[in-house]
Amino acid sequence: MWKVAESVATFGDRYLQRFYTPDELEYCNRDPALTAERLAARFAAKEAVVKVLRPPDARPDWRTIEVQ
């Protein structure tokens, strides 16, 4: 979780817009005390999807995977 919080602090919206959909961001920001935890959970889920699918090319755009 702290890595995600650190990335948000360092890169701000650039990081958020690269990895998360608008709906994910809306949900994660509902409770500021849980934002980093919720973002980290979604990032981990997206990484798991990529590992399971093992795309032969480069990784897909992170925003094409949405965690609800």
PDB file with one MODEL, atoms N, CA, C and O in Angstrom:
MODEL        1
ATOM      1  N   MET A   1       0.826  -1.190   0.000  1.00  0.00           N
ATOM      2  CA  MET A   1       0.000   0.000   0.000  1.00  0.00           C
ATOM      3  C   MET A   1       0.869   1.253   0.000  1.00  0.00           C
ATOM      4  O   MET A   1       0.537   2.237  -0.660  1.00  0.00           O
ATOM      5  N   TRP A   2       1.974   1.225   0.731  1.00  0.00           N
ATOM      6  CA  TRP A   2       2.800   2.433   0.826  1.00  0.00           C
ATOM      7  C   TRP A   2       3.446   2.784  -0.507  1.00  0.00           C
ATOM      8  O   TRP A   2       3.703   3.959  -0.768  1.00  0.00           O
ATOM      9  N   LYS A   3       3.714   1.796  -1.356  1.00  0.00           N
ATOM     10  CA  LYS A   3       4.281   2.090  -2.677  1.00  0.00           C
ATOM     11  C   LYS A   3       3.295   2.876  -3.532  1.00  0.00           C
ATOM     12  O   LYS A   3       3.679   3.808  -4.239  1.00  0.00           O
ATOM     13  N   VAL A   4       2.038   2.500  -3.464  1.00  0.00           N
ATOM     14  CA  VAL A   4       1.017   3.209  -4.227  1.00  0.00           C
ATOM     15  C   VAL A   4       0.879   4.630  -3.684  1.00  0.00           C
ATOM     16  O   VAL A   4       0.826   5.586  -4.457  1.00  0.00           O
ATOM     17  N   ALA A   5       0.822   4.772  -2.366  1.00  0.00           N
ATOM     18  CA  ALA A   5       0.718   6.103  -1.761  1.00  0.00           C
ATOM     19  C   ALA A   5       1.920   6.960  -2.143  1.00  0.00           C
ATOM     20  O   ALA A   5       1.781   8.155  -2.405  1.00  0.00           O
ATOM     21  N   GLU A   6       3.095   6.346  -2.172  1.00  0.00           N
ATOM     22  CA  GLU A   6       4.312   7.068  -2.568  1.00  0.00           C
ATOM     23  C   GLU A   6       4.246   7.494  -4.031  1.00  0.00           C
ATOM     24  O   GLU A   6       4.648   8.606  -4.374  1.00  0.00           O
ATOM     25  N   SER A   7       3.744   6.618  -4.889  1.00  0.00           N
ATOM     26  CA  SER A   7       3.612   6.948  -6.316  1.00  0.00           C
ATOM     27  C   SER A   7       2.620   8.083  -6.532  1.00  0.00           C
ATOM     28  O   SER A   7       2.853   8.969  -7.354  1.00  0.00           O
ATOM     29  N   VAL A   8       1.517   8.056  -5.796  1.00  0.00           N
ATOM     30  CA  VAL A   8       0.529   9.135  -5.903  1.00  0.00           C
ATOM     31  C   VAL A   8       1.155  10.447  -5.439  1.00  0.00           C
ATOM     32  O   VAL A   8       0.967  11.486  -6.071  1.00  0.00           O
ATOM     33  N   ALA A   9       1.896  10.399  -4.338  1.00  0.00           N
ATOM     34  CA  ALA A   9       2.531  11.608  -3.814  1.00  0.00           C
ATOM     35  C   ALA A   9       3.573  12.155  -4.791  1.00  0.00           C
ATOM     36  O   ALA A   9       3.710  13.370  -4.939  1.00  0.00           O
ATOM     37  N   THR A  10       4.296  11.272  -5.447  1.00  0.00           N
ATOM     38  CA  THR A  10       5.361  11.685  -6.364  1.00  0.00           C
ATOM     39  C   THR A  10       4.831  12.131  -7.715  1.00  0.00           C
ATOM     40  O   THR A  10       5.245  13.166  -8.236  1.00  0.00           O
ATOM     41  N   PHE A  11       3.912  11.353  -8.286  1.00  0.00           N
ATOM     42  CA  PHE A  11       3.473  11.591  -9.656  1.00  0.00           C
ATOM     43  C   PHE A  11       2.060  12.144  -9.799  1.00  0.00           C
ATOM     44  O   PHE A  11       1.679  12.599 -10.878  1.00  0.00           O
ATOM     45  N   GLY A  12       1.282  12.111  -8.723  1.00  0.00           N
ATOM     46  CA  GLY A  12      -0.056  12.709  -8.718  1.00  0.00           C
ATOM     47  C   GLY A  12      -0.981  12.175  -9.783  1.00  0.00           C
ATOM     48  O   GLY A  12      -1.069  10.966 -10.001  1.00  0.00           O
ATOM     49  N   ASP A  13      -1.672  13.089 -10.447  1.00  0.00           N
ATOM     50  CA  ASP A  13      -2.671  12.719 -11.453  1.00  0.00           C
ATOM     51  C   ASP A  13      -2.088  11.929 -12.610  1.00  0.00           C
ATOM     52  O   ASP A  13      -2.780  11.102 -13.203  1.00  0.00           O
ATOM     53  N   ARG A  14      -0.841  12.165 -12.936  1.00  0.00           N
ATOM     54  CA  ARG A  14      -0.214  11.412 -14.032  1.00  0.00           C
ATOM     55  C   ARG A  14      -0.231   9.914 -13.721  1.00  0.00           C
ATOM     56  O   ARG A  14      -0.528   9.099 -14.594  1.00  0.00           O
ATOM     57  N   TYR A  15       0.082   9.561 -12.493  1.00  0.00           N
ATOM     58  CA  TYR A  15       0.043   8.159 -12.065  1.00  0.00           C
ATOM     59  C   TYR A  15      -1.391   7.641 -12.060  1.00  0.00           C
ATOM     60  O   TYR A  15      -1.683   6.578 -12.608  1.00  0.00           O
ATOM     61  N   LEU A  16      -2.274   8.405 -11.436  1.00  0.00           N
ATOM     62  CA  LEU A  16      -3.659   7.967 -11.307  1.00  0.00           C
ATOM     63  C   LEU A  16      -4.318   7.756 -12.661  1.00  0.00           C
ATOM     64  O   LEU A  16      -5.013   6.758 -12.851  1.00  0.00           O
ATOM     65  N   GLN A  17      -4.122   8.660 -13.599  1.00  0.00           N
ATOM     66  CA  GLN A  17      -4.743   8.571 -14.921  1.00  0.00           C
ATOM     67  C   GLN A  17      -4.150   7.438 -15.754  1.00  0.00           C
ATOM     68  O   GLN A  17      -4.801   6.938 -16.672  1.00  0.00           O
ATOM     69  N   ARG A  18      -2.937   7.037 -15.447  1.00  0.00           N
ATOM     70  CA  ARG A  18      -2.298   5.963 -16.206  1.00  0.00           C
ATOM     71  C   ARG A  18      -2.822   4.585 -15.807  1.00  0.00           C
ATOM     72  O   ARG A  18      -2.918   3.688 -16.644  1.00  0.00           O
ATOM     73  N   PHE A  19      -3.162   4.421 -14.528  1.00  0.00           N
ATOM     74  CA  PHE A  19      -3.491   3.090 -14.034  1.00  0.00           C
ATOM     75  C   PHE A  19      -4.958   2.841 -13.698  1.00  0.00           C
ATOM     76  O   PHE A  19      -5.377   1.684 -13.648  1.00  0.00           O
ATOM     77  N   TYR A  20      -5.739   3.871 -13.469  1.00  0.00           N
ATOM     78  CA  TYR A  20      -7.094   3.684 -12.951  1.00  0.00           C
ATOM     79  C   TYR A  20      -8.147   4.336 -13.845  1.00  0.00           C
ATOM     80  O   TYR A  20      -7.914   5.378 -14.458  1.00  0.00           O
ATOM     81  N   THR A  21      -9.308   3.691 -13.897  1.00  0.00           N
ATOM     82  CA  THR A  21     -10.428   4.248 -14.656  1.00  0.00           C
ATOM     83  C   THR A  21     -11.105   5.333 -13.811  1.00  0.00           C
ATOM     84  O   THR A  21     -10.909   5.385 -12.597  1.00  0.00           O
ATOM     85  N   PRO A  22     -11.890   6.188 -14.443  1.00  0.00           N
ATOM     86  CA  PRO A  22     -12.621   7.203 -13.673  1.00  0.00           C
ATOM     87  C   PRO A  22     -13.515   6.604 -12.586  1.00  0.00           C
ATOM     88  O   PRO A  22     -13.609   7.159 -11.492  1.00  0.00           O
ATOM     89  N   ASP A  23     -14.168   5.487 -12.873  1.00  0.00           N
ATOM     90  CA  ASP A  23     -15.024   4.860 -11.869  1.00  0.00           C
ATOM     91  C   ASP A  23     -14.214   4.336 -10.685  1.00  0.00           C
ATOM     92  O   ASP A  23     -14.640   4.455  -9.537  1.00  0.00           O
ATOM     93  N   GLU A  24     -13.061   3.765 -10.962  1.00  0.00           N
ATOM     94  CA  GLU A  24     -12.201   3.296  -9.871  1.00  0.00           C
ATOM     95  C   GLU A  24     -11.752   4.462  -9.000  1.00  0.00           C
ATOM     96  O   GLU A  24     -11.771   4.369  -7.773  1.00  0.00           O
ATOM     97  N   LEU A  25     -11.355   5.546  -9.628  1.00  0.00           N
ATOM     98  CA  LEU A  25     -10.906   6.713  -8.864  1.00  0.00           C
ATOM     99  C   LEU A  25     -12.032   7.303  -8.035  1.00  0.00           C
ATOM    100  O   LEU A  25     -11.824   7.714  -6.893  1.00  0.00           O
ATOM    101  N   GLU A  26     -13.228   7.343  -8.613  1.00  0.00           N
ATOM    102  CA  GLU A  26     -14.368   7.884  -7.872  1.00  0.00           C
ATOM    103  C   GLU A  26     -14.618   7.045  -6.619  1.00  0.00           C
ATOM    104  O   GLU A  26     -14.823   7.597  -5.538  1.00  0.00           O
ATOM    105  N   TYR A  27     -14.602   5.737  -6.753  1.00  0.00           N
ATOM    106  CA  TYR A  27     -14.831   4.857  -5.612  1.00  0.00           C
ATOM    107  C   TYR A  27     -13.706   4.994  -4.578  1.00  0.00           C
ATOM    108  O   TYR A  27     -13.969   5.123  -3.382  1.00  0.00           O
ATOM    109  N   CYS A  28     -12.483   4.964  -5.034  1.00  0.00           N
ATOM    110  CA  CYS A  28     -11.341   5.001  -4.120  1.00  0.00           C
ATOM    111  C   CYS A  28     -11.264   6.307  -3.334  1.00  0.00           C
ATOM    112  O   CYS A  28     -10.764   6.324  -2.210  1.00  0.00           O
ATOM    113  N   ASN A  29     -11.747   7.382  -3.907  1.00  0.00           N
ATOM    114  CA  ASN A  29     -11.678   8.686  -3.244  1.00  0.00           C
ATOM    115  C   ASN A  29     -12.880   8.994  -2.360  1.00  0.00           C
ATOM    116  O   ASN A  29     -12.941  10.068  -1.761  1.00  0.00           O
ATOM    117  N   ARG A  30     -13.828   8.079  -2.268  1.00  0.00           N
ATOM    118  CA  ARG A  30     -15.010   8.320  -1.423  1.00  0.00           C
ATOM    119  C   ARG A  30     -14.642   8.513   0.044  1.00  0.00           C
ATOM    120  O   ARG A  30     -15.228   9.346   0.735  1.00  0.00           O
ATOM    121  N   ASP A  31     -13.681   7.749   0.507  1.00  0.00           N
ATOM    122  CA  ASP A  31     -13.228   7.848   1.897  1.00  0.00           C
ATOM    123  C   ASP A  31     -11.723   8.087   1.877  1.00  0.00           C
ATOM    124  O   ASP A  31     -10.955   7.146   1.679  1.00  0.00           O
ATOM    125  N   PRO A  32     -11.289   9.327   2.077  1.00  0.00           N
ATOM    126  CA  PRO A  32      -9.866   9.652   1.997  1.00  0.00           C
ATOM    127  C   PRO A  32      -8.969   8.792   2.886  1.00  0.00           C
ATOM    128  O   PRO A  32      -7.804   8.575   2.555  1.00  0.00           O
ATOM    129  N   ALA A  33      -9.486   8.308   3.991  1.00  0.00           N
ATOM    130  CA  ALA A  33      -8.689   7.462   4.879  1.00  0.00           C
ATOM    131  C   ALA A  33      -8.384   6.102   4.253  1.00  0.00           C
ATOM    132  O   ALA A  33      -7.443   5.425   4.666  1.00  0.00           O
ATOM    133  N   LEU A  34      -9.176   5.703   3.260  1.00  0.00           N
ATOM    134  CA  LEU A  34      -9.000   4.395   2.616  1.00  0.00           C
ATOM    135  C   LEU A  34      -8.497   4.487   1.184  1.00  0.00           C
ATOM    136  O   LEU A  34      -8.345   3.458   0.525  1.00  0.00           O
ATOM    137  N   THR A  35      -8.239   5.665   0.694  1.00  0.00           N
ATOM    138  CA  THR A  35      -7.873   5.838  -0.714  1.00  0.00           C
ATOM    139  C   THR A  35      -6.663   5.001  -1.114  1.00  0.00           C
ATOM    140  O   THR A  35      -6.732   4.243  -2.082  1.00  0.00           O
ATOM    141  N   ALA A  36      -5.568   5.125  -0.392  1.00  0.00           N
ATOM    142  CA  ALA A  36      -4.349   4.388  -0.759  1.00  0.00           C
ATOM    143  C   ALA A  36      -4.576   2.883  -0.706  1.00  0.00           C
ATOM    144  O   ALA A  36      -4.109   2.150  -1.578  1.00  0.00           O
ATOM    145  N   GLU A  37      -5.285   2.424   0.306  1.00  0.00           N
ATOM    146  CA  GLU A  37      -5.567   0.994   0.442  1.00  0.00           C
ATOM    147  C   GLU A  37      -6.404   0.487  -0.734  1.00  0.00           C
ATOM    148  O   GLU A  37      -6.126  -0.577  -1.287  1.00  0.00           O
ATOM    149  N   ARG A  38      -7.414   1.243  -1.104  1.00  0.00           N
ATOM    150  CA  ARG A  38      -8.275   0.841  -2.217  1.00  0.00           C
ATOM    151  C   ARG A  38      -7.533   0.877  -3.546  1.00  0.00           C
ATOM    152  O   ARG A  38      -7.713  -0.010  -4.380  1.00  0.00           O
ATOM    153  N   LEU A  39      -6.704   1.888  -3.749  1.00  0.00           N
ATOM    154  CA  LEU A  39      -5.910   1.959  -4.975  1.00  0.00           C
ATOM    155  C   LEU A  39      -4.943   0.784  -5.052  1.00  0.00           C
ATOM    156  O   LEU A  39      -4.785   0.175  -6.109  1.00  0.00           O
ATOM    157  N   ALA A  40      -4.298   0.467  -3.940  1.00  0.00           N
ATOM    158  CA  ALA A  40      -3.342  -0.641  -3.911  1.00  0.00           C
ATOM    159  C   ALA A  40      -4.025  -1.970  -4.216  1.00  0.00           C
ATOM    160  O   ALA A  40      -3.474  -2.806  -4.933  1.00  0.00           O
ATOM    161  N   ALA A  41      -5.217  -2.163  -3.676  1.00  0.00           N
ATOM    162  CA  ALA A  41      -5.954  -3.404  -3.929  1.00  0.00           C
ATOM    163  C   ALA A  41      -6.277  -3.543  -5.415  1.00  0.00           C
ATOM    164  O   ALA A  41      -6.160  -4.628  -5.984  1.00  0.00           O
ATOM    165  N   ARG A  42      -6.682  -2.444  -6.032  1.00  0.00           N
ATOM    166  CA  ARG A  42      -6.998  -2.490  -7.453  1.00  0.00           C
ATOM    167  C   ARG A  42      -5.754  -2.735  -8.302  1.00  0.00           C
ATOM    168  O   ARG A  42      -5.795  -3.484  -9.278  1.00  0.00           O
ATOM    169  N   PHE A  43      -4.658  -2.101  -7.924  1.00  0.00           N
ATOM    170  CA  PHE A  43      -3.419  -2.322  -8.663  1.00  0.00           C
ATOM    171  C   PHE A  43      -3.001  -3.793  -8.587  1.00  0.00           C
ATOM    172  O   PHE A  43      -2.606  -4.382  -9.593  1.00  0.00           O
ATOM    173  N   ALA A  44      -3.087  -4.378  -7.403  1.00  0.00           N
ATOM    174  CA  ALA A  44      -2.726  -5.791  -7.227  1.00  0.00           C
ATOM    175  C   ALA A  44      -3.634  -6.693  -8.064  1.00  0.00           C
ATOM    176  O   ALA A  44      -3.165  -7.653  -8.673  1.00  0.00           O
ATOM    177  N   ALA A  45      -4.912  -6.390  -8.093  1.00  0.00           N
ATOM    178  CA  ALA A  45      -5.847  -7.190  -8.889  1.00  0.00           C
ATOM    179  C   ALA A  45      -5.521  -7.088 -10.376  1.00  0.00           C
ATOM    180  O   ALA A  45      -5.580  -8.083 -11.100  1.00  0.00           O
ATOM    181  N   LYS A  46      -5.179  -5.893 -10.825  1.00  0.00           N
ATOM    182  CA  LYS A  46      -4.837  -5.702 -12.236  1.00  0.00           C
ATOM    183  C   LYS A  46      -3.555  -6.463 -12.588  1.00  0.00           C
ATOM    184  O   LYS A  46      -3.458  -7.063 -13.659  1.00  0.00           O
ATOM    185  N   GLU A  47      -2.584  -6.433 -11.691  1.00  0.00           N
ATOM    186  CA  GLU A  47      -1.346  -7.202 -11.918  1.00  0.00           C
ATOM    187  C   GLU A  47      -1.645  -8.692 -12.017  1.00  0.00           C
ATOM    188  O   GLU A  47      -1.072  -9.392 -12.852  1.00  0.00           O
ATOM    189  N   ALA A  48      -2.541  -9.175 -11.165  1.00  0.00           N
ATOM    190  CA  ALA A  48      -2.913 -10.587 -11.192  1.00  0.00           C
ATOM    191  C   ALA A  48      -3.570 -10.956 -12.520  1.00  0.00           C
ATOM    192  O   ALA A  48      -3.295 -12.020 -13.073  1.00  0.00           O
ATOM    193  N   VAL A  49      -4.424 -10.094 -13.027  1.00  0.00           N
ATOM    194  CA  VAL A  49      -5.077 -10.345 -14.312  1.00  0.00           C
ATOM    195  C   VAL A  49      -4.032 -10.461 -15.418  1.00  0.00           C
ATOM    196  O   VAL A  49      -4.097 -11.370 -16.245  1.00  0.00           O
ATOM    197  N   VAL A  50      -3.089  -9.558 -15.430  1.00  0.00           N
ATOM    198  CA  VAL A  50      -2.041  -9.589 -16.459  1.00  0.00           C
ATOM    199  C   VAL A  50      -1.221 -10.874 -16.347  1.00  0.00           C
ATOM    200  O   VAL A  50      -0.879 -11.480 -17.363  1.00  0.00           O
ATOM    201  N   LYS A  51      -0.908 -11.290 -15.135  1.00  0.00           N
ATOM    202  CA  LYS A  51      -0.123 -12.517 -14.942  1.00  0.00           C
ATOM    203  C   LYS A  51      -0.897 -13.749 -15.387  1.00  0.00           C
ATOM    204  O   LYS A  51      -0.317 -14.668 -15.966  1.00  0.00           O
ATOM    205  N   VAL A  52      -2.184 -13.779 -15.126  1.00  0.00           N
ATOM    206  CA  VAL A  52      -3.005 -14.927 -15.516  1.00  0.00           C
ATOM    207  C   VAL A  52      -3.172 -14.986 -17.029  1.00  0.00           C
ATOM    208  O   VAL A  52      -3.071 -16.058 -17.625  1.00  0.00           O
ATOM    209  N   LEU A  53      -3.427 -13.846 -17.645  1.00  0.00           N
ATOM    210  CA  LEU A  53      -3.657 -13.826 -19.090  1.00  0.00           C
ATOM    211  C   LEU A  53      -2.370 -13.987 -19.887  1.00  0.00           C
ATOM    212  O   LEU A  53      -2.396 -14.468 -21.020  1.00  0.00           O
ATOM    213  N   ARG A  54      -1.255 -13.589 -19.306  1.00  0.00           N
ATOM    214  CA  ARG A  54       0.055 -13.668 -19.965  1.00  0.00           C
ATOM    215  C   ARG A  54       0.000 -13.197 -21.418  1.00  0.00           C
ATOM    216  O   ARG A  54       0.220 -13.985 -22.337  1.00  0.00           O
ATOM    217  N   PRO A  55      -0.290 -11.934 -21.619  1.00  0.00           N
ATOM    218  CA  PRO A  55      -0.374 -11.452 -23.008  1.00  0.00           C
ATOM    219  C   PRO A  55       0.976 -11.624 -23.719  1.00  0.00           C
ATOM    220  O   PRO A  55       2.023 -11.318 -23.149  1.00  0.00           O
ATOM    221  N   PRO A  56       0.946 -12.113 -24.964  1.00  0.00           N
ATOM    222  CA  PRO A  56       2.192 -12.362 -25.690  1.00  0.00           C
ATOM    223  C   PRO A  56       2.941 -11.072 -26.045  1.00  0.00           C
ATOM    224  O   PRO A  56       4.162 -11.080 -26.201  1.00  0.00           O
ATOM    225  N   ASP A  57       2.215  -9.991 -26.169  1.00  0.00           N
ATOM    226  CA  ASP A  57       2.826  -8.715 -26.530  1.00  0.00           C
ATOM    227  C   ASP A  57       3.147  -7.955 -25.248  1.00  0.00           C
ATOM    228  O   ASP A  57       3.341  -8.538 -24.182  1.00  0.00           O
ATOM    229  N   ALA A  58       3.193  -6.673 -25.389  1.00  0.00           N
ATOM    230  CA  ALA A  58       3.378  -5.806 -24.234  1.00  0.00           C
ATOM    231  C   ALA A  58       2.132  -5.851 -23.366  1.00  0.00           C
ATOM    232  O   ALA A  58       1.075  -6.311 -23.799  1.00  0.00           O
ATOM    233  N   ARG A  59       2.265  -5.374 -22.151  1.00  0.00           N
ATOM    234  CA  ARG A  59       1.111  -5.317 -21.252  1.00  0.00           C
ATOM    235  C   ARG A  59       0.000  -4.463 -21.862  1.00  0.00           C
ATOM    236  O   ARG A  59       0.266  -3.495 -22.575  1.00  0.00           O
ATOM    237  N   PRO A  60      -1.231  -4.831 -21.575  1.00  0.00           N
ATOM    238  CA  PRO A  60      -2.341  -3.997 -22.060  1.00  0.00           C
ATOM    239  C   PRO A  60      -2.381  -2.682 -21.290  1.00  0.00           C
ATOM    240  O   PRO A  60      -1.764  -2.552 -20.233  1.00  0.00           O
ATOM    241  N   ASP A  61      -3.096  -1.733 -21.816  1.00  0.00           N
ATOM    242  CA  ASP A  61      -3.319  -0.486 -21.104  1.00  0.00           C
ATOM    243  C   ASP A  61      -3.996  -0.837 -19.774  1.00  0.00           C
ATOM    244  O   ASP A  61      -5.015  -1.529 -19.760  1.00  0.00           O
ATOM    245  N   TRP A  62      -3.436  -0.364 -18.668  1.00  0.00           N
ATOM    246  CA  TRP A  62      -3.960  -0.692 -17.342  1.00  0.00           C
ATOM    247  C   TRP A  62      -5.420  -0.307 -17.186  1.00  0.00           C
ATOM    248  O   TRP A  62      -6.143  -0.937 -16.415  1.00  0.00           O
ATOM    249  N   ARG A  63      -5.864   0.708 -17.896  1.00  0.00           N
ATOM    250  CA  ARG A  63      -7.249   1.162 -17.756  1.00  0.00           C
ATOM    251  C   ARG A  63      -8.248   0.263 -18.487  1.00  0.00           C
ATOM    252  O   ARG A  63      -9.457   0.443 -18.344  1.00  0.00           O
ATOM    253  N   THR A  64      -7.758  -0.701 -19.267  1.00  0.00           N
ATOM    254  CA  THR A  64      -8.678  -1.640 -19.912  1.00  0.00           C
ATOM    255  C   THR A  64      -9.113  -2.732 -18.940  1.00  0.00           C
ATOM    256  O   THR A  64     -10.015  -3.512 -19.241  1.00  0.00           O
ATOM    257  N   ILE A  65      -8.477  -2.786 -17.787  1.00  0.00           N
ATOM    258  CA  ILE A  65      -8.852  -3.716 -16.720  1.00  0.00           C
ATOM    259  C   ILE A  65      -9.474  -2.880 -15.610  1.00  0.00           C
ATOM    260  O   ILE A  65      -8.805  -2.041 -15.006  1.00  0.00           O
ATOM    261  N   GLU A  66     -10.745  -3.111 -15.345  1.00  0.00           N
ATOM    262  CA  GLU A  66     -11.423  -2.324 -14.308  1.00  0.00           C
ATOM    263  C   GLU A  66     -11.870  -3.230 -13.180  1.00  0.00           C
ATOM    264  O   GLU A  66     -12.521  -4.248 -13.414  1.00  0.00           O
ATOM    265  N   VAL A  67     -11.525  -2.864 -11.964  1.00  0.00           N
ATOM    266  CA  VAL A  67     -11.918  -3.614 -10.773  1.00  0.00           C
ATOM    267  C   VAL A  67     -13.129  -2.934 -10.171  1.00  0.00           C
ATOM    268  O   VAL A  67     -13.104  -1.740  -9.870  1.00  0.00           O
ATOM    269  N   GLN A  68     -14.189  -3.708  -9.998  1.00  0.00           N
ATOM    270  CA  GLN A  68     -15.431  -3.145  -9.441  1.00  0.00           C
ATOM    271  C   GLN A  68     -15.719  -3.733  -8.081  1.00  0.00           C
ATOM    272  O   GLN A  68     -16.719  -3.382  -7.456  1.00  0.00           O
TER     273      GLN A  68
ENDMDL
END
